[in-house]
Amino acid sequence: TLKPAYQVGGDFYDFFWLSSERLCVLVADVSDKGATAALHMARAKASIRFLCVSEASGYMPNAAELVEIIDRELSRDNPHSMFITLLLALVNTATGEVEWCNAGHNLPCMVGADGAVRMLEGAFGIAVGIDPKEFRETSTTTIPPGGTLFLYTDGVTEAMNDRKEMFGEDRMKVALSTGPRDPEALTANLLQAVQQFTSGAMPSDDITLLACQRRAS
C-alpha cells in the first residue's frame, strides 16, 4: 500500500524473486518531497530491481552486500545530494528465514499468528546516497508459520493529528495486533487507523506499508 501526501511522492516499495525460493522485499523513503523526490524515487526503484536481479544471477549475495551495491550506484550522478532510507529483506519462502539490511530506516515488525507484535532490532546503518563506502551488516530472523513481516515508512509513525500528536509506534502495534491477519486487510486496517487519528489534519508525509506473510501450513 502506498498513499502519497501530495500528488507525487518519494516513498516506494517493491518485491521480486531472486530465485525460486528467495523473495526480495523492500520499502524506501527519498529525502525531500515533490517532483524532484519522485524523479529520484523512479530512478532508484528501477536501479535497485535491476541491480538485485543482476547480482543474483551470478551468485546469491546477502542483504548487506546488495545494499552496498545499491549505495554505490545511487551515490553516482546525484547532483541534488538526495539520500534514501531503505529496508531491504530477503525472504526464504521455503523456511521462513529472513535476512535484512537497514539503511537508516524504521525498524521492521514481526506480527505473529496470535497477533503478538515485536519490533525487530538489528544492525543499523546510514541512508544510501551519502557515503558509498559505508560498511553494511545483515540481520536475521525467521517468520513463524502464520506470521507476517511488516515494513513501513515513517509516514505511519510520524503522522500527526490537528493537536500535533504523532501516531507513534504504540498505536501502530495496537492496530497490527488487533486487526485482521490477512496481509491486504492488515495494511488496510492500519491505514484506516492512521486516517482516523489524523482526521481533519493535512497529510505531512507519504505512507507506505508492505506485509509479507508465511502460510500457516
JSON list of C-alpha atoms in Angstrom, two decimals, residues 46-190:
[
{"chain": "A", "resi": 46, "resn": "ALA", "atom": "CA", "xyz": [14.39, 0.83, -11.36]},
{"chain": "A", "resi": 47, "resn": "SER", "atom": "CA", "xyz": [18.07, 0.71, -10.42]},
{"chain": "A", "resi": 48, "resn": "ILE", "atom": "CA", "xyz": [17.50, -1.35, -7.28]},
{"chain": "A", "resi": 49, "resn": "ARG", "atom": "CA", "xyz": [15.49, -4.04, -9.02]},
{"chain": "A", "resi": 50, "resn": "PHE", "atom": "CA", "xyz": [17.96, -4.24, -11.91]},
{"chain": "A", "resi": 51, "resn": "LEU", "atom": "CA", "xyz": [21.00, -4.42, -9.61]},
{"chain": "A", "resi": 52, "resn": "CYS", "atom": "CA", "xyz": [19.49, -7.03, -7.29]},
{"chain": "A", "resi": 53, "resn": "VAL", "atom": "CA", "xyz": [18.33, -9.32, -10.09]},
{"chain": "A", "resi": 54, "resn": "SER", "atom": "CA", "xyz": [21.62, -8.92, -11.98]},
{"chain": "A", "resi": 55, "resn": "GLU", "atom": "CA", "xyz": [23.75, -9.73, -8.94]},
{"chain": "A", "resi": 56, "resn": "ALA", "atom": "CA", "xyz": [21.61, -12.73, -8.02]},
{"chain": "A", "resi": 57, "resn": "SER", "atom": "CA", "xyz": [22.07, -14.22, -11.49]},
{"chain": "A", "resi": 58, "resn": "GLY", "atom": "CA", "xyz": [25.74, -14.91, -10.81]},
{"chain": "A", "resi": 59, "resn": "TYR", "atom": "CA", "xyz": [25.79, -15.73, -7.10]},
{"chain": "A", "resi": 60, "resn": "MET", "atom": "CA", "xyz": [23.49, -15.13, -4.14]},
{"chain": "A", "resi": 61, "resn": "PRO", "atom": "CA", "xyz": [24.66, -12.00, -2.26]},
{"chain": "A", "resi": 62, "resn": "ASN", "atom": "CA", "xyz": [23.38, -11.32, 1.23]},
{"chain": "A", "resi": 63, "resn": "ALA", "atom": "CA", "xyz": [21.19, -8.34, 2.10]},
{"chain": "A", "resi": 64, "resn": "ALA", "atom": "CA", "xyz": [24.09, -6.13, 3.22]},
{"chain": "A", "resi": 65, "resn": "GLU", "atom": "CA", "xyz": [26.05, -6.81, 0.02]},
{"chain": "A", "resi": 66, "resn": "LEU", "atom": "CA", "xyz": [23.04, -5.82, -2.07]},
{"chain": "A", "resi": 67, "resn": "VAL", "atom": "CA", "xyz": [22.58, -2.56, -0.15]},
{"chain": "A", "resi": 68, "resn": "GLU", "atom": "CA", "xyz": [26.27, -1.74, -0.56]},
{"chain": "A", "resi": 69, "resn": "ILE", "atom": "CA", "xyz": [25.94, -2.23, -4.33]},
{"chain": "A", "resi": 70, "resn": "ILE", "atom": "CA", "xyz": [22.78, -0.09, -4.36]},
{"chain": "A", "resi": 71, "resn": "ASP", "atom": "CA", "xyz": [24.53, 2.61, -2.32]},
{"chain": "A", "resi": 72, "resn": "ARG", "atom": "CA", "xyz": [27.44, 2.86, -4.76]},
{"chain": "A", "resi": 73, "resn": "GLU", "atom": "CA", "xyz": [25.08, 3.17, -7.71]},
{"chain": "A", "resi": 74, "resn": "LEU", "atom": "CA", "xyz": [22.75, 5.76, -6.16]},
{"chain": "A", "resi": 75, "resn": "SER", "atom": "CA", "xyz": [25.70, 7.86, -4.94]},
{"chain": "A", "resi": 76, "resn": "ARG", "atom": "CA", "xyz": [26.76, 8.33, -8.57]},
{"chain": "A", "resi": 77, "resn": "ASP", "atom": "CA", "xyz": [25.22, 11.19, -10.56]},
{"chain": "A", "resi": 78, "resn": "ASN", "atom": "CA", "xyz": [23.35, 12.61, -7.55]},
{"chain": "A", "resi": 79, "resn": "PRO", "atom": "CA", "xyz": [23.54, 16.40, -8.13]},
{"chain": "A", "resi": 80, "resn": "HIS", "atom": "CA", "xyz": [20.89, 17.23, -5.53]},
{"chain": "A", "resi": 81, "resn": "SER", "atom": "CA", "xyz": [22.63, 15.12, -2.84]},
{"chain": "A", "resi": 82, "resn": "MET", "atom": "CA", "xyz": [19.41, 13.27, -2.12]},
{"chain": "A", "resi": 83, "resn": "PHE", "atom": "CA", "xyz": [19.53, 10.29, 0.18]},
{"chain": "A", "resi": 84, "resn": "ILE", "atom": "CA", "xyz": [17.20, 7.33, 0.65]},
{"chain": "A", "resi": 85, "resn": "THR", "atom": "CA", "xyz": [16.37, 5.40, 3.79]},
{"chain": "A", "resi": 86, "resn": "LEU", "atom": "CA", "xyz": [15.94, 1.76, 2.84]},
{"chain": "A", "resi": 87, "resn": "LEU", "atom": "CA", "xyz": [14.94, -1.53, 4.43]},
{"chain": "A", "resi": 88, "resn": "LEU", "atom": "CA", "xyz": [15.75, -4.48, 2.16]},
{"chain": "A", "resi": 89, "resn": "ALA", "atom": "CA", "xyz": [14.85, -8.02, 3.22]},
{"chain": "A", "resi": 90, "resn": "LEU", "atom": "CA", "xyz": [15.49, -11.40, 1.59]},
{"chain": "A", "resi": 91, "resn": "VAL", "atom": "CA", "xyz": [12.87, -13.99, 2.49]},
{"chain": "A", "resi": 92, "resn": "ASN", "atom": "CA", "xyz": [13.37, -17.73, 2.05]},
{"chain": "A", "resi": 93, "resn": "THR", "atom": "CA", "xyz": [9.82, -18.77, 1.28]},
{"chain": "A", "resi": 94, "resn": "ALA", "atom": "CA", "xyz": [10.55, -22.44, 1.97]},
{"chain": "A", "resi": 95, "resn": "THR", "atom": "CA", "xyz": [11.89, -21.98, 5.51]},
{"chain": "A", "resi": 96, "resn": "GLY", "atom": "CA", "xyz": [10.62, -18.53, 6.54]},
{"chain": "A", "resi": 97, "resn": "GLU", "atom": "CA", "xyz": [14.19, -17.37, 7.20]},
{"chain": "A", "resi": 98, "resn": "VAL", "atom": "CA", "xyz": [14.75, -13.65, 6.64]},
{"chain": "A", "resi": 99, "resn": "GLU", "atom": "CA", "xyz": [17.90, -11.61, 6.33]},
{"chain": "A", "resi": 100, "resn": "TRP", "atom": "CA", "xyz": [17.64, -7.86, 6.14]},
{"chain": "A", "resi": 101, "resn": "CYS", "atom": "CA", "xyz": [19.75, -4.73, 5.95]},
{"chain": "A", "resi": 102, "resn": "ASN", "atom": "CA", "xyz": [18.58, -1.44, 7.42]},
{"chain": "A", "resi": 103, "resn": "ALA", "atom": "CA", "xyz": [19.94, 1.76, 5.85]},
{"chain": "A", "resi": 104, "resn": "GLY", "atom": "CA", "xyz": [18.61, 4.50, 8.12]},
{"chain": "A", "resi": 105, "resn": "HIS", "atom": "CA", "xyz": [15.04, 3.20, 8.03]},
{"chain": "A", "resi": 106, "resn": "ASN", "atom": "CA", "xyz": [12.31, 2.40, 10.56]},
{"chain": "A", "resi": 107, "resn": "LEU", "atom": "CA", "xyz": [12.65, -0.92, 12.37]},
{"chain": "A", "resi": 108, "resn": "PRO", "atom": "CA", "xyz": [10.73, -3.77, 10.74]},
{"chain": "A", "resi": 109, "resn": "CYS", "atom": "CA", "xyz": [7.96, -5.57, 12.66]},
{"chain": "A", "resi": 110, "resn": "MET", "atom": "CA", "xyz": [7.02, -9.20, 13.10]},
{"chain": "A", "resi": 111, "resn": "VAL", "atom": "CA", "xyz": [3.34, -9.93, 13.62]},
{"chain": "A", "resi": 112, "resn": "GLY", "atom": "CA", "xyz": [2.70, -13.42, 14.97]},
{"chain": "A", "resi": 113, "resn": "ALA", "atom": "CA", "xyz": [-0.25, -15.60, 14.01]},
{"chain": "A", "resi": 114, "resn": "ASP", "atom": "CA", "xyz": [-1.61, -14.81, 17.50]},
{"chain": "A", "resi": 115, "resn": "GLY", "atom": "CA", "xyz": [-1.35, -11.06, 16.88]},
{"chain": "A", "resi": 116, "resn": "ALA", "atom": "CA", "xyz": [1.73, -10.53, 19.04]},
{"chain": "A", "resi": 117, "resn": "VAL", "atom": "CA", "xyz": [3.84, -7.68, 17.60]},
{"chain": "A", "resi": 118, "resn": "ARG", "atom": "CA", "xyz": [7.54, -7.13, 18.13]},
{"chain": "A", "resi": 119, "resn": "MET", "atom": "CA", "xyz": [9.97, -4.65, 16.62]},
{"chain": "A", "resi": 120, "resn": "LEU", "atom": "CA", "xyz": [12.98, -6.36, 15.05]},
{"chain": "A", "resi": 121, "resn": "GLU", "atom": "CA", "xyz": [16.18, -4.91, 16.45]},
{"chain": "A", "resi": 122, "resn": "GLY", "atom": "CA", "xyz": [19.28, -5.38, 14.34]},
{"chain": "A", "resi": 123, "resn": "ALA", "atom": "CA", "xyz": [22.23, -3.73, 12.65]},
{"chain": "A", "resi": 124, "resn": "PHE", "atom": "CA", "xyz": [21.53, -0.14, 11.62]},
{"chain": "A", "resi": 125, "resn": "GLY", "atom": "CA", "xyz": [23.43, 1.94, 9.05]},
{"chain": "A", "resi": 126, "resn": "ILE", "atom": "CA", "xyz": [23.11, 5.35, 7.44]},
{"chain": "A", "resi": 127, "resn": "ALA", "atom": "CA", "xyz": [20.85, 6.06, 4.47]},
{"chain": "A", "resi": 128, "resn": "VAL", "atom": "CA", "xyz": [22.09, 5.23, 0.97]},
{"chain": "A", "resi": 129, "resn": "GLY", "atom": "CA", "xyz": [23.38, 8.01, -1.27]},
{"chain": "A", "resi": 130, "resn": "ILE", "atom": "CA", "xyz": [25.51, 9.64, 1.46]},
{"chain": "A", "resi": 131, "resn": "ASP", "atom": "CA", "xyz": [28.69, 7.57, 1.74]},
{"chain": "A", "resi": 132, "resn": "PRO", "atom": "CA", "xyz": [29.16, 4.75, -0.80]},
{"chain": "A", "resi": 133, "resn": "LYS", "atom": "CA", "xyz": [32.00, 3.35, 1.34]},
{"chain": "A", "resi": 134, "resn": "GLU", "atom": "CA", "xyz": [29.67, 2.70, 4.30]},
{"chain": "A", "resi": 135, "resn": "PHE", "atom": "CA", "xyz": [30.03, -0.84, 5.64]},
{"chain": "A", "resi": 136, "resn": "ARG", "atom": "CA", "xyz": [26.68, -2.63, 5.92]},
{"chain": "A", "resi": 137, "resn": "GLU", "atom": "CA", "xyz": [25.61, -5.51, 8.13]},
{"chain": "A", "resi": 138, "resn": "THR", "atom": "CA", "xyz": [22.96, -8.20, 7.72]},
{"chain": "A", "resi": 139, "resn": "SER", "atom": "CA", "xyz": [20.49, -9.12, 10.47]},
{"chain": "A", "resi": 140, "resn": "THR", "atom": "CA", "xyz": [18.46, -12.34, 10.54]},
{"chain": "A", "resi": 141, "resn": "THR", "atom": "CA", "xyz": [15.17, -13.69, 11.87]},
{"chain": "A", "resi": 142, "resn": "THR", "atom": "CA", "xyz": [12.51, -16.23, 10.92]},
{"chain": "A", "resi": 143, "resn": "ILE", "atom": "CA", "xyz": [8.85, -15.64, 10.09]},
{"chain": "A", "resi": 144, "resn": "PRO", "atom": "CA", "xyz": [6.88, -18.21, 12.12]},
{"chain": "A", "resi": 145, "resn": "PRO", "atom": "CA", "xyz": [4.07, -20.15, 10.41]},
{"chain": "A", "resi": 146, "resn": "GLY", "atom": "CA", "xyz": [1.14, -17.77, 10.03]},
{"chain": "A", "resi": 147, "resn": "GLY", "atom": "CA", "xyz": [3.37, -14.81, 10.92]},
{"chain": "A", "resi": 148, "resn": "THR", "atom": "CA", "xyz": [3.86, -11.62, 8.93]},
{"chain": "A", "resi": 149, "resn": "LEU", "atom": "CA", "xyz": [6.92, -9.50, 8.26]},
{"chain": "A", "resi": 150, "resn": "PHE", "atom": "CA", "xyz": [5.73, -5.89, 8.18]},
{"chain": "A", "resi": 151, "resn": "LEU", "atom": "CA", "xyz": [7.68, -2.98, 6.66]},
{"chain": "A", "resi": 152, "resn": "TYR", "atom": "CA", "xyz": [6.63, 0.67, 6.57]},
{"chain": "A", "resi": 153, "resn": "THR", "atom": "CA", "xyz": [7.86, 4.25, 6.23]},
{"chain": "A", "resi": 154, "resn": "ASP", "atom": "CA", "xyz": [7.88, 6.99, 8.86]},
{"chain": "A", "resi": 155, "resn": "GLY", "atom": "CA", "xyz": [4.75, 8.50, 7.35]},
{"chain": "A", "resi": 156, "resn": "VAL", "atom": "CA", "xyz": [2.92, 6.00, 9.58]},
{"chain": "A", "resi": 157, "resn": "THR", "atom": "CA", "xyz": [4.55, 6.64, 12.94]},
{"chain": "A", "resi": 158, "resn": "GLU", "atom": "CA", "xyz": [5.03, 10.38, 12.37]},
{"chain": "A", "resi": 159, "resn": "ALA", "atom": "CA", "xyz": [1.51, 11.05, 11.08]},
{"chain": "A", "resi": 160, "resn": "MET", "atom": "CA", "xyz": [0.08, 13.98, 13.09]},
{"chain": "A", "resi": 161, "resn": "ASN", "atom": "CA", "xyz": [-3.40, 14.95, 14.15]},
{"chain": "A", "resi": 162, "resn": "ASP", "atom": "CA", "xyz": [-4.62, 18.54, 14.48]},
{"chain": "A", "resi": 163, "resn": "ARG", "atom": "CA", "xyz": [-3.21, 18.66, 18.04]},
{"chain": "A", "resi": 164, "resn": "LYS", "atom": "CA", "xyz": [0.29, 17.94, 16.69]},
{"chain": "A", "resi": 165, "resn": "GLU", "atom": "CA", "xyz": [0.33, 14.48, 18.30]},
{"chain": "A", "resi": 166, "resn": "MET", "atom": "CA", "xyz": [2.11, 11.72, 16.40]},
{"chain": "A", "resi": 167, "resn": "PHE", "atom": "CA", "xyz": [0.54, 8.34, 15.70]},
{"chain": "A", "resi": 168, "resn": "GLY", "atom": "CA", "xyz": [3.65, 6.63, 17.01]},
{"chain": "A", "resi": 169, "resn": "GLU", "atom": "CA", "xyz": [4.84, 3.04, 17.33]},
{"chain": "A", "resi": 170, "resn": "ASP", "atom": "CA", "xyz": [2.48, 2.12, 20.18]},
{"chain": "A", "resi": 171, "resn": "ARG", "atom": "CA", "xyz": [-0.67, 2.93, 18.18]},
{"chain": "A", "resi": 172, "resn": "MET", "atom": "CA", "xyz": [0.80, 1.15, 15.18]},
{"chain": "A", "resi": 173, "resn": "LYS", "atom": "CA", "xyz": [1.41, -2.00, 17.22]},
{"chain": "A", "resi": 174, "resn": "VAL", "atom": "CA", "xyz": [-2.12, -1.91, 18.63]},
{"chain": "A", "resi": 175, "resn": "ALA", "atom": "CA", "xyz": [-3.59, -1.64, 15.12]},
{"chain": "A", "resi": 176, "resn": "LEU", "atom": "CA", "xyz": [-1.42, -4.51, 13.88]},
{"chain": "A", "resi": 177, "resn": "SER", "atom": "CA", "xyz": [-2.17, -6.75, 16.85]},
{"chain": "A", "resi": 178, "resn": "THR", "atom": "CA", "xyz": [-5.95, -6.21, 16.92]},
{"chain": "A", "resi": 179, "resn": "GLY", "atom": "CA", "xyz": [-6.58, -6.15, 13.19]},
{"chain": "A", "resi": 180, "resn": "PRO", "atom": "CA", "xyz": [-7.08, -8.95, 10.66]},
{"chain": "A", "resi": 181, "resn": "ARG", "atom": "CA", "xyz": [-4.22, -11.33, 9.86]},
{"chain": "A", "resi": 182, "resn": "ASP", "atom": "CA", "xyz": [-4.61, -11.34, 6.07]},
{"chain": "A", "resi": 183, "resn": "PRO", "atom": "CA", "xyz": [-1.80, -9.11, 4.67]},
{"chain": "A", "resi": 184, "resn": "GLU", "atom": "CA", "xyz": [-4.05, -6.97, 2.48]},
{"chain": "A", "resi": 185, "resn": "ALA", "atom": "CA", "xyz": [-6.61, -6.49, 5.24]},
{"chain": "A", "resi": 186, "resn": "LEU", "atom": "CA", "xyz": [-3.87, -5.89, 7.81]},
{"chain": "A", "resi": 187, "resn": "THR", "atom": "CA", "xyz": [-2.38, -2.99, 5.85]},
{"chain": "A", "resi": 188, "resn": "ALA", "atom": "CA", "xyz": [-5.84, -1.59, 5.08]},
{"chain": "A", "resi": 189, "resn": "ASN", "atom": "CA", "xyz": [-6.75, -1.71, 8.77]},
{"chain": "A", "resi": 190, "resn": "LEU", "atom": "CA", "xyz": [-3.59, 0.14, 9.79]}
]
